[in-house]
PDB file of C-alpha atoms in Angstrom:
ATOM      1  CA  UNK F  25      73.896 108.829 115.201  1.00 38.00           C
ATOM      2  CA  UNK F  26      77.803 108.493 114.342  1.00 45.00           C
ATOM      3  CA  UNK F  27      79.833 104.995 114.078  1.00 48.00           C
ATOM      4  CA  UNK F  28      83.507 104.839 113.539  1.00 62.00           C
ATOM      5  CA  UNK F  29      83.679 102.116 110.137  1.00 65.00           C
ATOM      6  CA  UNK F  30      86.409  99.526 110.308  1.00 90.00           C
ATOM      7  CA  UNK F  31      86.580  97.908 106.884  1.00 94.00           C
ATOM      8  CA  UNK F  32      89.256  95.351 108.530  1.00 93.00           C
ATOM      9  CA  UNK F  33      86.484  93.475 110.181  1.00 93.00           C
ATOM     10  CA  UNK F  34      83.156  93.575 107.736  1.00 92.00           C
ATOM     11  CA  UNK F  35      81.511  91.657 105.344  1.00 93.00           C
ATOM     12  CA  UNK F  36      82.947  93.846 101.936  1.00 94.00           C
ATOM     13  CA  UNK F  37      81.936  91.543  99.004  1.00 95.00           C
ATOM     14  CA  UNK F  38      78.612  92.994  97.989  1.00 95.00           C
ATOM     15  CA  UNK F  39      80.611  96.783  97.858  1.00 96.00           C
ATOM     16  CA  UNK F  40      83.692  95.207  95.753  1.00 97.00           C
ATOM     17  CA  UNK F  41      81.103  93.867  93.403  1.00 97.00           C
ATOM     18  CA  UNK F  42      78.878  97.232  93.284  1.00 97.00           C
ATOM     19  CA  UNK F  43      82.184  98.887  92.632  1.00 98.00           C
ATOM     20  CA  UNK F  44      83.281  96.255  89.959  1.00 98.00           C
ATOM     21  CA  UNK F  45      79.681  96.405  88.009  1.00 98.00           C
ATOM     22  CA  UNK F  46      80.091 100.760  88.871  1.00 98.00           C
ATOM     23  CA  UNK F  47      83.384 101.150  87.253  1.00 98.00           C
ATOM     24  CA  UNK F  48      83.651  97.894  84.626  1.00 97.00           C
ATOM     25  CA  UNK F  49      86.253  96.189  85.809  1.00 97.00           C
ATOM     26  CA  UNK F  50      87.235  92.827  88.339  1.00 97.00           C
ATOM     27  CA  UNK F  51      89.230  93.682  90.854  1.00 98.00           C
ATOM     28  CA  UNK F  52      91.908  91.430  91.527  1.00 97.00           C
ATOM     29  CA  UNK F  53      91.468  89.112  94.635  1.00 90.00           C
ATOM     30  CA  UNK F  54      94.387  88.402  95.944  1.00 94.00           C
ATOM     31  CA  UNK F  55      95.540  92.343  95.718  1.00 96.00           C
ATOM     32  CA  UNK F  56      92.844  93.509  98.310  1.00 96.00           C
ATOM     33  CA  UNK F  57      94.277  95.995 101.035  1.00 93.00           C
ATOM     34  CA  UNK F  58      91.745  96.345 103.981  1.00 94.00           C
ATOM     35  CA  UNK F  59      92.442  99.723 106.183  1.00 90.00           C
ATOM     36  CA  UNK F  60      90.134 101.323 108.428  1.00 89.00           C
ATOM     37  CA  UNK F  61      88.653 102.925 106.603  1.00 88.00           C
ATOM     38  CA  UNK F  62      89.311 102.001 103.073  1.00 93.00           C
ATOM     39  CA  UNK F  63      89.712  99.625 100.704  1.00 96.00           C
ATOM     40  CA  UNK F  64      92.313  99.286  97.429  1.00 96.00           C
ATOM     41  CA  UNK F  65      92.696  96.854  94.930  1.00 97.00           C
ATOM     42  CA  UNK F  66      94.394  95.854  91.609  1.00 98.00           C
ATOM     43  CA  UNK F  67      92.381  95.759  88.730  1.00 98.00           C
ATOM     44  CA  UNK F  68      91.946  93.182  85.458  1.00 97.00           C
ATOM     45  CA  UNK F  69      93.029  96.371  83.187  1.00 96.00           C
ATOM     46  CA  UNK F  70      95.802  97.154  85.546  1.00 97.00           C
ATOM     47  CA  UNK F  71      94.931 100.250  87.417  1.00 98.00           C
ATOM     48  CA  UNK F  72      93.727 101.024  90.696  1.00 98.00           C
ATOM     49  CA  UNK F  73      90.599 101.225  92.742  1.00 98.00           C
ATOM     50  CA  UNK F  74      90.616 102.802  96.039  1.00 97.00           C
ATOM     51  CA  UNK F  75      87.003 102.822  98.064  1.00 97.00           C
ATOM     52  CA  UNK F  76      86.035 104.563 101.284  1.00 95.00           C
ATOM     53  CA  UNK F  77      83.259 105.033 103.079  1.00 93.00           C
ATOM     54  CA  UNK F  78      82.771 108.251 105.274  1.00 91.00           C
ATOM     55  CA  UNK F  79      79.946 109.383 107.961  1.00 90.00           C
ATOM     56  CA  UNK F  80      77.802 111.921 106.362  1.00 89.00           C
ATOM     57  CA  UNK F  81      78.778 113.800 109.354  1.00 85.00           C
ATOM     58  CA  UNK F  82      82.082 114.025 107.840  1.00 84.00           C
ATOM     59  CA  UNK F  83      81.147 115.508 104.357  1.00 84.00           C
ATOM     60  CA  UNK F  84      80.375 118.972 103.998  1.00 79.00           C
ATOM     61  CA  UNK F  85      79.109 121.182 101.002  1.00 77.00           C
ATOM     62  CA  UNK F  86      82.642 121.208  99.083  1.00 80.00           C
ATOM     63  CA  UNK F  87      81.632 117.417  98.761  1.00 77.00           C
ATOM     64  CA  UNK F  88      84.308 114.593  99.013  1.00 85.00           C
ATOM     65  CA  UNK F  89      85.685 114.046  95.821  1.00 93.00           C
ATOM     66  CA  UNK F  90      89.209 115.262  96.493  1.00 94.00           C
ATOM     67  CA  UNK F  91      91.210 112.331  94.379  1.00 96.00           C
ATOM     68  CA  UNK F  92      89.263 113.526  91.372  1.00 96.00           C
ATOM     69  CA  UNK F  93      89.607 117.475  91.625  1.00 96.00           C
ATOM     70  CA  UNK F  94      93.058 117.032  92.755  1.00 97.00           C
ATOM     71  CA  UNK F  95      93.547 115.432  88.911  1.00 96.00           C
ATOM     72  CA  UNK F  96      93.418 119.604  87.860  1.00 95.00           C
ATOM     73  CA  UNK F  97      96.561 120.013  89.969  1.00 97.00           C
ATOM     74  CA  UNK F  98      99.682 120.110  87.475  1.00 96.00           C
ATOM     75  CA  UNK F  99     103.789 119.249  88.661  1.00 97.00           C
ATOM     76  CA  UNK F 100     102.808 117.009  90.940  1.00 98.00           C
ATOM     77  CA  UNK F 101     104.189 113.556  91.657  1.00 98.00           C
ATOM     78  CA  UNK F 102     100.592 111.721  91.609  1.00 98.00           C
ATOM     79  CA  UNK F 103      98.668 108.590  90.167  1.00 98.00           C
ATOM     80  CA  UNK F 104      96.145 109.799  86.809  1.00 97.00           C
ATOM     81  CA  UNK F 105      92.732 109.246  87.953  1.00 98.00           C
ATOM     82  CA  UNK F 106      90.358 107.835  85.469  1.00 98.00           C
ATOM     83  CA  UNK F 107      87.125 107.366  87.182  1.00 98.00           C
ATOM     84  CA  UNK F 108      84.857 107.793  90.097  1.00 97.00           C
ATOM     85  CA  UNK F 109      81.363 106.969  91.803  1.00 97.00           C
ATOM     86  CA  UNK F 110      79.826 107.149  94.983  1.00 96.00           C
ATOM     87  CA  UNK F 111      76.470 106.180  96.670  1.00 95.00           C
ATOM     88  CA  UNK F 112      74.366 106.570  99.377  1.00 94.00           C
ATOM     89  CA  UNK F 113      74.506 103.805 102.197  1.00 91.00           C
ATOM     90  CA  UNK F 114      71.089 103.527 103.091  1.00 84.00           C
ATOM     91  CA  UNK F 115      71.288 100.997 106.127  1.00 85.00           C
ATOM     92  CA  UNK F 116      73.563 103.473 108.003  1.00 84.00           C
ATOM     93  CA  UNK F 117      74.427 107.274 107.726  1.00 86.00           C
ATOM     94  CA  UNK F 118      76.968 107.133 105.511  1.00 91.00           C
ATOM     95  CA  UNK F 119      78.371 107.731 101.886  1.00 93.00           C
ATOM     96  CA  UNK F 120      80.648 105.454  99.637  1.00 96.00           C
ATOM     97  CA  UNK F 121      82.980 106.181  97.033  1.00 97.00           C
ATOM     98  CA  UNK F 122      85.217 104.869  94.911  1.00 98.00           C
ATOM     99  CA  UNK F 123      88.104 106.150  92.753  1.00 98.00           C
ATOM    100  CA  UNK F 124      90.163 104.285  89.647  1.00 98.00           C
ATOM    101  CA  UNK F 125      93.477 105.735  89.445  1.00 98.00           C
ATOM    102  CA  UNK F 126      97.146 104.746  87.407  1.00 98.00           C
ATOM    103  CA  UNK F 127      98.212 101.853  88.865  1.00 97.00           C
ATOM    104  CA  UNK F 128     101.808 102.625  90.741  1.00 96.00           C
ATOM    105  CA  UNK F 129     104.478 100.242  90.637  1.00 94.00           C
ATOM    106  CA  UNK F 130     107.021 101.674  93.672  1.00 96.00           C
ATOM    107  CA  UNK F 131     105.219 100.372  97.312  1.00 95.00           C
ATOM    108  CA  UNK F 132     104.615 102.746 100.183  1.00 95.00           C
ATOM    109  CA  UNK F 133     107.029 104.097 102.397  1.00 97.00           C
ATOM    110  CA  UNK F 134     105.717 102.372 105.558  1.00 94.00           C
ATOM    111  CA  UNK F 135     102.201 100.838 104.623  1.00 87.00           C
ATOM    112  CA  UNK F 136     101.173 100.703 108.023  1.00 82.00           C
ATOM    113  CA  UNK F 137     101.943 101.685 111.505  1.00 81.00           C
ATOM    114  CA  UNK F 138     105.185 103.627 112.556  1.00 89.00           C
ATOM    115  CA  UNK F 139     108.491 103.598 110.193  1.00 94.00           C
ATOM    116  CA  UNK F 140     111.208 102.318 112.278  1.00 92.00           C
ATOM    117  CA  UNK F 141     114.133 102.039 110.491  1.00 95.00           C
ATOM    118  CA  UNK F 142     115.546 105.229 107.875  1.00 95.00           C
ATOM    119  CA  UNK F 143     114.318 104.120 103.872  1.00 96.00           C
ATOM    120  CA  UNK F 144     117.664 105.978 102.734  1.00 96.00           C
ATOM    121  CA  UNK F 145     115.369 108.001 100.542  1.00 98.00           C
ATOM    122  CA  UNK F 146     117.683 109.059  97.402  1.00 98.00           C
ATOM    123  CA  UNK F 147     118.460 112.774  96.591  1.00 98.00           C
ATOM    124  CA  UNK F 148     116.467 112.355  93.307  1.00 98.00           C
ATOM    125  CA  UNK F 149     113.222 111.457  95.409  1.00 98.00           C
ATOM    126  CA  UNK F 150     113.804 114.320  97.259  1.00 98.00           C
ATOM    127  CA  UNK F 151     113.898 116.565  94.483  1.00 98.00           C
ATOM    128  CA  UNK F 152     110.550 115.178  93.379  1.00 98.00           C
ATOM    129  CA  UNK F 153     108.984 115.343  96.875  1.00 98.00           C
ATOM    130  CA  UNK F 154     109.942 118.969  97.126  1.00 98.00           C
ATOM    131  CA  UNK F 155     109.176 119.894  93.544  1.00 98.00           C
ATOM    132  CA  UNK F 156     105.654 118.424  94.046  1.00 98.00           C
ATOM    133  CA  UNK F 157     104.963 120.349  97.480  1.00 98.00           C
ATOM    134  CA  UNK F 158     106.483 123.554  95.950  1.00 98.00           C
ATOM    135  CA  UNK F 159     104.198 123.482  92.960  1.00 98.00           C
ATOM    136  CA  UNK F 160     100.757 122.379  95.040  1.00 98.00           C
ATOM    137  CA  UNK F 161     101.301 125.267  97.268  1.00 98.00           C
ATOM    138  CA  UNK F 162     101.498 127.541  94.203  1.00 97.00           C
ATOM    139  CA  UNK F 163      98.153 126.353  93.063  1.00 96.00           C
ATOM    140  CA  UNK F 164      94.578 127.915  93.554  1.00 95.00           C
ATOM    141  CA  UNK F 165      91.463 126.184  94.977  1.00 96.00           C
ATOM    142  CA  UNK F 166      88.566 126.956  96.967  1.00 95.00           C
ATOM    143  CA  UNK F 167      88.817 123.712  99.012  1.00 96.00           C
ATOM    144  CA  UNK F 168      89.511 123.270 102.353  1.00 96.00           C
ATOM    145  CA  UNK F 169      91.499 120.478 104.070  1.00 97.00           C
ATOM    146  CA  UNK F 170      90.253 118.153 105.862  1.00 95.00           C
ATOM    147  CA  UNK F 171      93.055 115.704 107.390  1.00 95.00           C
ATOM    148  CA  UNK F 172      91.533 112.819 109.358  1.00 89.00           C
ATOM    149  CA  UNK F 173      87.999 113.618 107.650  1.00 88.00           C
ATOM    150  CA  UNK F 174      87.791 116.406 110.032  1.00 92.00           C
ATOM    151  CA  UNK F 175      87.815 119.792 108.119  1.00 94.00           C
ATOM    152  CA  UNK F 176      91.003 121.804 109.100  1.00 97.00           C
ATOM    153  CA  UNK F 177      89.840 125.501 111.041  1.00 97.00           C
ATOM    154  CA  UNK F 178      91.523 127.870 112.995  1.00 98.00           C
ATOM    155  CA  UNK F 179      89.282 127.276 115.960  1.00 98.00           C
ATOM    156  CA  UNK F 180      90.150 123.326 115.176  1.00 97.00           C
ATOM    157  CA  UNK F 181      93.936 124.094 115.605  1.00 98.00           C
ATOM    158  CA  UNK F 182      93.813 126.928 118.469  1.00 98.00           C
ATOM    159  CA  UNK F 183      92.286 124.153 120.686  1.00 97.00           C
ATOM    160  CA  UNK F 184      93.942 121.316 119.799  1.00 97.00           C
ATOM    161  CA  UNK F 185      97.328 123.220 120.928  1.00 98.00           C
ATOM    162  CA  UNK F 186      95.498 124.628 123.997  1.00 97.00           C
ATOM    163  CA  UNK F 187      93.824 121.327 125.477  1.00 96.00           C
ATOM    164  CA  UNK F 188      97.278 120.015 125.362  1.00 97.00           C
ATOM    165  CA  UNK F 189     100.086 123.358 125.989  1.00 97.00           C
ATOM    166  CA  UNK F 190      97.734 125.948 127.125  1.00 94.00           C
ATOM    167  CA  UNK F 191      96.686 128.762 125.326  1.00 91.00           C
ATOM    168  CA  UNK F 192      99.306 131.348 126.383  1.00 91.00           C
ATOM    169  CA  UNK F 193     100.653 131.254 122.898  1.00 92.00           C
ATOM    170  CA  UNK F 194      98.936 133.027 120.049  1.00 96.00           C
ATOM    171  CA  UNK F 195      98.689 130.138 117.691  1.00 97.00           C
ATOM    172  CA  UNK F 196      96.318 132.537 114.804  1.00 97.00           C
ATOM    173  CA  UNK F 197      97.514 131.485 111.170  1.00 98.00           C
ATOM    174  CA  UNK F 198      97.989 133.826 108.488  1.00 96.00           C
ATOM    175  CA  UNK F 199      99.237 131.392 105.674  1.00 98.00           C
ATOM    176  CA  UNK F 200      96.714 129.280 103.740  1.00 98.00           C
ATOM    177  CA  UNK F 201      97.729 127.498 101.425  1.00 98.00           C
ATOM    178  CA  UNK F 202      96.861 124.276  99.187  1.00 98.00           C
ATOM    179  CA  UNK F 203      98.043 121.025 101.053  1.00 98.00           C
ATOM    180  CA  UNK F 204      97.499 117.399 101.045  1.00 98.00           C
ATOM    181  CA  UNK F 205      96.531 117.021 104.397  1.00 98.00           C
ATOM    182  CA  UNK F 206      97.192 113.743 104.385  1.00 96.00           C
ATOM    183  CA  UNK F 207     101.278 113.322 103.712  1.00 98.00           C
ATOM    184  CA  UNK F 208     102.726 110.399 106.129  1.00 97.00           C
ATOM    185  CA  UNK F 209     105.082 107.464 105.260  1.00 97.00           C
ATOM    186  CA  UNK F 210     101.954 104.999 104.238  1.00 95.00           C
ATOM    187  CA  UNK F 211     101.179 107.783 101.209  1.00 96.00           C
ATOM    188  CA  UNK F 212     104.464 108.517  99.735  1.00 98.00           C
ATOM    189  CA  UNK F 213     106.710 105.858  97.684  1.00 98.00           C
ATOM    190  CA  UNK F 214     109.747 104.395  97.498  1.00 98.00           C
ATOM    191  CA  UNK F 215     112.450 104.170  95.282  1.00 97.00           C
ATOM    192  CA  UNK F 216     110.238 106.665  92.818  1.00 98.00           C
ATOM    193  CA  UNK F 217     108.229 109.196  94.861  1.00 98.00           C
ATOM    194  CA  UNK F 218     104.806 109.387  94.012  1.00 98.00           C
ATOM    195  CA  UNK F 219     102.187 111.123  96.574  1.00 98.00           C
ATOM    196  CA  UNK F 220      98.929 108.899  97.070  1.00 97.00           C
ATOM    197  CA  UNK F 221      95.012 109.783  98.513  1.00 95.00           C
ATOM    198  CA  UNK F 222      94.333 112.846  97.636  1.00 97.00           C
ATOM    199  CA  UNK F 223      90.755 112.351  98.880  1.00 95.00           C
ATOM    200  CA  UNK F 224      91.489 115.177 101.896  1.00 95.00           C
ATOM    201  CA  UNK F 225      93.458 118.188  99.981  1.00 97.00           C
ATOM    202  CA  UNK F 226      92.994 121.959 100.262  1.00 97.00           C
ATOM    203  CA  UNK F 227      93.216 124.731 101.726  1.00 98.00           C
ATOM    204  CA  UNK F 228      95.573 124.433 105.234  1.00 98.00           C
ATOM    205  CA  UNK F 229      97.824 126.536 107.064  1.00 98.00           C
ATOM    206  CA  UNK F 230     101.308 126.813 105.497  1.00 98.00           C
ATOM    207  CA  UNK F 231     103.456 124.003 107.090  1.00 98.00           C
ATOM    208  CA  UNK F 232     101.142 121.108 107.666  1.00 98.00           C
ATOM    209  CA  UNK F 233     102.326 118.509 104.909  1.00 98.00           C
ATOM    210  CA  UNK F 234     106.139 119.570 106.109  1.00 98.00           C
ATOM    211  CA  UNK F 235     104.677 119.089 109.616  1.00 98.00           C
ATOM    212  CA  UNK F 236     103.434 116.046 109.421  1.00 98.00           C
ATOM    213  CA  UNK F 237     105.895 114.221 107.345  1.00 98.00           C
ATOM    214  CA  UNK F 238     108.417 115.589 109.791  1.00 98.00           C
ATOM    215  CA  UNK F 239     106.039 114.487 113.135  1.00 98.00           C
ATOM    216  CA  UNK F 240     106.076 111.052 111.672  1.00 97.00           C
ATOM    217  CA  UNK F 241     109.658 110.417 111.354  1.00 98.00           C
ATOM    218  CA  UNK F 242     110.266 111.450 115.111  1.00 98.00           C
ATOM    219  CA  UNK F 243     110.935 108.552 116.197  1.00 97.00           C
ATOM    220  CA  UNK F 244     114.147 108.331 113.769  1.00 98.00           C
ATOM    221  CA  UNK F 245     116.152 111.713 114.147  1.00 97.00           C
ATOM    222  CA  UNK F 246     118.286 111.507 111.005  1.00 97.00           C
ATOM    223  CA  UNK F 247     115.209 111.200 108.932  1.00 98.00           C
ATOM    224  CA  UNK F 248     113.648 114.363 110.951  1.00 98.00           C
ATOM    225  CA  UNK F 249     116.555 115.827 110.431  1.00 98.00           C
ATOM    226  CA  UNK F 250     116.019 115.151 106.533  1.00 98.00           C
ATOM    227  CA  UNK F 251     112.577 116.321 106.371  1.00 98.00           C
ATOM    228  CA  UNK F 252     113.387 119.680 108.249  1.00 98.00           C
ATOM    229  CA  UNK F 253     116.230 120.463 105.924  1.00 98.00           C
ATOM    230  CA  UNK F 254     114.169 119.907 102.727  1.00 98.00           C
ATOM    231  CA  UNK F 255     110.890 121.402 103.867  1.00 98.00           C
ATOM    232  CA  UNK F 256     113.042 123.819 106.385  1.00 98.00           C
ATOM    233  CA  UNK F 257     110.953 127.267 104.811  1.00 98.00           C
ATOM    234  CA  UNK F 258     108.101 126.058 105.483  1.00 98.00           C
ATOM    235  CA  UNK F 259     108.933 124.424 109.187  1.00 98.00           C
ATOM    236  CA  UNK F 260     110.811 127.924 110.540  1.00 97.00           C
ATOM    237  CA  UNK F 261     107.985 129.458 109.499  1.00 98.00           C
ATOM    238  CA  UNK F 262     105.707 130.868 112.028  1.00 97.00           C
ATOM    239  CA  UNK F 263     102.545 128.658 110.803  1.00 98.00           C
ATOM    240  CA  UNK F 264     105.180 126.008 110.126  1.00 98.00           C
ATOM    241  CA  UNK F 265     106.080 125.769 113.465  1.00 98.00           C
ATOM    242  CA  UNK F 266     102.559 126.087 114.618  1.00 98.00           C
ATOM    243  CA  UNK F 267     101.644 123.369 112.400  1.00 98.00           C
ATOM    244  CA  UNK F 268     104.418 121.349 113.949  1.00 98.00           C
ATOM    245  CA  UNK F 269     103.184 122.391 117.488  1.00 98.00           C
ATOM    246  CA  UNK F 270      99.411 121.130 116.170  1.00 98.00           C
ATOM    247  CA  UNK F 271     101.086 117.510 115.657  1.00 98.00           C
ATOM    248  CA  UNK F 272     102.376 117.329 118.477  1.00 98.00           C
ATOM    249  CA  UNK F 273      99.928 118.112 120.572  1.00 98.00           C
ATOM    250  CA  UNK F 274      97.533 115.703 118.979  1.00 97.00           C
ATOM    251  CA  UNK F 275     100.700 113.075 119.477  1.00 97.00           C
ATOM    252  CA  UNK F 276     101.155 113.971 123.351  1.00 97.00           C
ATOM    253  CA  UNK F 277      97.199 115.577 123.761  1.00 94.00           C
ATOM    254  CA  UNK F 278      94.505 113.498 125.878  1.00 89.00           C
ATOM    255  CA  UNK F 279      95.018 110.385 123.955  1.00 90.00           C
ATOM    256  CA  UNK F 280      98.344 110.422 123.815  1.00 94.00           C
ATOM    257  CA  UNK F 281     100.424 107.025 124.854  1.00 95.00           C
ATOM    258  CA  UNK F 282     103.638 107.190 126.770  1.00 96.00           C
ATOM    259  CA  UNK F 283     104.379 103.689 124.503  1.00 96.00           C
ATOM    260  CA  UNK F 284     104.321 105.209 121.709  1.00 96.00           C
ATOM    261  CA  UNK F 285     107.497 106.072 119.948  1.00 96.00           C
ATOM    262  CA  UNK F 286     106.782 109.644 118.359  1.00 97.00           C
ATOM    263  CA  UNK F 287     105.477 110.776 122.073  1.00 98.00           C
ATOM    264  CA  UNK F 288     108.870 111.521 123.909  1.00 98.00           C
ATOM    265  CA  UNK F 289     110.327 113.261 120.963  1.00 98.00           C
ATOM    266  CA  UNK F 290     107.002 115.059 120.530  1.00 98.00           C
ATOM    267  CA  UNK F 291     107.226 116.125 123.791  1.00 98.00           C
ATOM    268  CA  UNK F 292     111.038 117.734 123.515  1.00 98.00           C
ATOM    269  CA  UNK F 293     110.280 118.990 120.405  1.00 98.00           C
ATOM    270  CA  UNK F 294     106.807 120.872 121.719  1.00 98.00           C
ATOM    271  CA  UNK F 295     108.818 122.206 124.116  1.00 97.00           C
ATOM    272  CA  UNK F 296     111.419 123.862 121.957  1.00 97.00           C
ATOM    273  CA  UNK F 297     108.196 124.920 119.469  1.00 98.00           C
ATOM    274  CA  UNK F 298     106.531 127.032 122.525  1.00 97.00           C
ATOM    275  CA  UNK F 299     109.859 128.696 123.344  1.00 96.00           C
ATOM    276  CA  UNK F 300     110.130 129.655 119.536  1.00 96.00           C
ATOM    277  CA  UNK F 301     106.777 130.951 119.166  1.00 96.00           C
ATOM    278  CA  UNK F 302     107.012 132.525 122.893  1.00 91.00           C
ATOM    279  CA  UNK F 303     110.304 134.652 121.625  1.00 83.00           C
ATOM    280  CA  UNK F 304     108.629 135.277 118.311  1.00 77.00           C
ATOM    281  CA  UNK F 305     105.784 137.087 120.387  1.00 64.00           C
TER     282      UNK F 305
END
């Protein structure tokens, strides 16, 4: 039987003191962050602790422990990890882990919800963004993405664009590449860029991390406008605009709200993405 977890609402002290006793450490009280689905936290020795805890439904056989396998990746913009654990929660069907990583002094982007107003993101974080993307997709691994826990498939993407455009366009990717899977506003920083929770990279189609930094910013056209420029090789590519399409549709798709401010640019932009791919055959 699944659940959906909201760590916002629950009783958390036992885990932050089986993670404390697990890794060594006290983590800071006044510096907890409760998400969904997660927890961080400042520690005594001045790193960081980030804890989830994921359906076993949602782990498969390349196991979950993307933050520390991602530490093997080299040029890229990211926290050091130090150490890990995870357990078994034996009350409901579900695993917990948590990761201690360098401790980053620049904040988030947009922590939570949707950025509405342009950070004015400097040419030199740019450069580090890009550098960072470049070198991950040169990179080899045999794991594969799994953005929003759910593990990234051609079958996944094919239907998510047909439920919500049809499935007159051929939407097969050919590009696979190593991605973060995970790259909105609330996981890059600002002034310095640094790229944070690694826990879903791998293998994706070429284009998603470009696609959904770009999907996210929507809602503010100059900072779309800044993404597509930057990442544009990887967006007017044909699995770039496919992955673009694929945000969109799960933007304007069967739970999509009219209220929300990426759906009516999601919806002009889907538009112009079919006619692309339609021309493209």
């Amino acid at each position: 039987m699944g659940y959906t977890p909201d760590l916002r609402t629950e009783a958390i002290d036992g885990i932050l003191r089986r993670v404390e006793r697990g890794l060594g450490t006290h983590l800071r009280a006044g510096t907890v962050i409760r998400k969904r689905r997660s927890i961080g936290a400042v520690t005594d020795r001045g790193t960081w602790v980030r804890i989830e805890r994921r359906p076993l439904s949602r782990i498969d056989g390349q196991g979950w422990n993307g933050i520390e396998t991602a530490a093997t990746l080299e040029g890229i913009a990211q926290p050091r990890w130090i150490a890990g654990m995870s357990w078994r929660d034996t009350e409901v069907s579900a695993m917990w882990r948590a990761d201690e990583t360098e401790l980053v002094a620049a904040e988030p982007v947009k922590s939570g919800g949707r950025l509405s107003v342009d950070p004015k993101l400097s040419d030199a974080w740019w450069a580090t963004l890009n550098a960072s993307l470049d070198s991950l997709a040169a990179q080899e691994t045999t794991r594969v993405a799994t953005p929003d826990t759910v593990t990234i498939t051609q079958v996944g993407v094919t239907s998510t664009i047909g439920k919500a455009f049809g499935d007159h366009i051929d939407t097969t990717v050919d590009e696979w590449i190593p991605a973060h899977a995970d790259l909105n506003w609330a996981n890059v920083t600002a002034p310095d860029c640094w790229i944070l929770d690694w826990e879903d990279w791998g293998l994706a189609p070429r284009g998603l991390d470009a696609a959904t930094l770009w999907g996210n910013s929507l809602a503010l056209p100059t900072l779309a406008e800044r993404v597509h420029r930057e990442r544009c090789a990887d967006l007017e590519s044909r699995c770039g605009r496919i992955m673009a399409l694929f945000f969109c549709a799960k933007v304007v798709g069967e739970y999509g709200d009219p209220a929300d401010p990426l759906y009516a640019p999601s919806c002009r932009q889907a538009k112009r993405l079919l006619e692309e791919l339609q021309d493209a055959g």
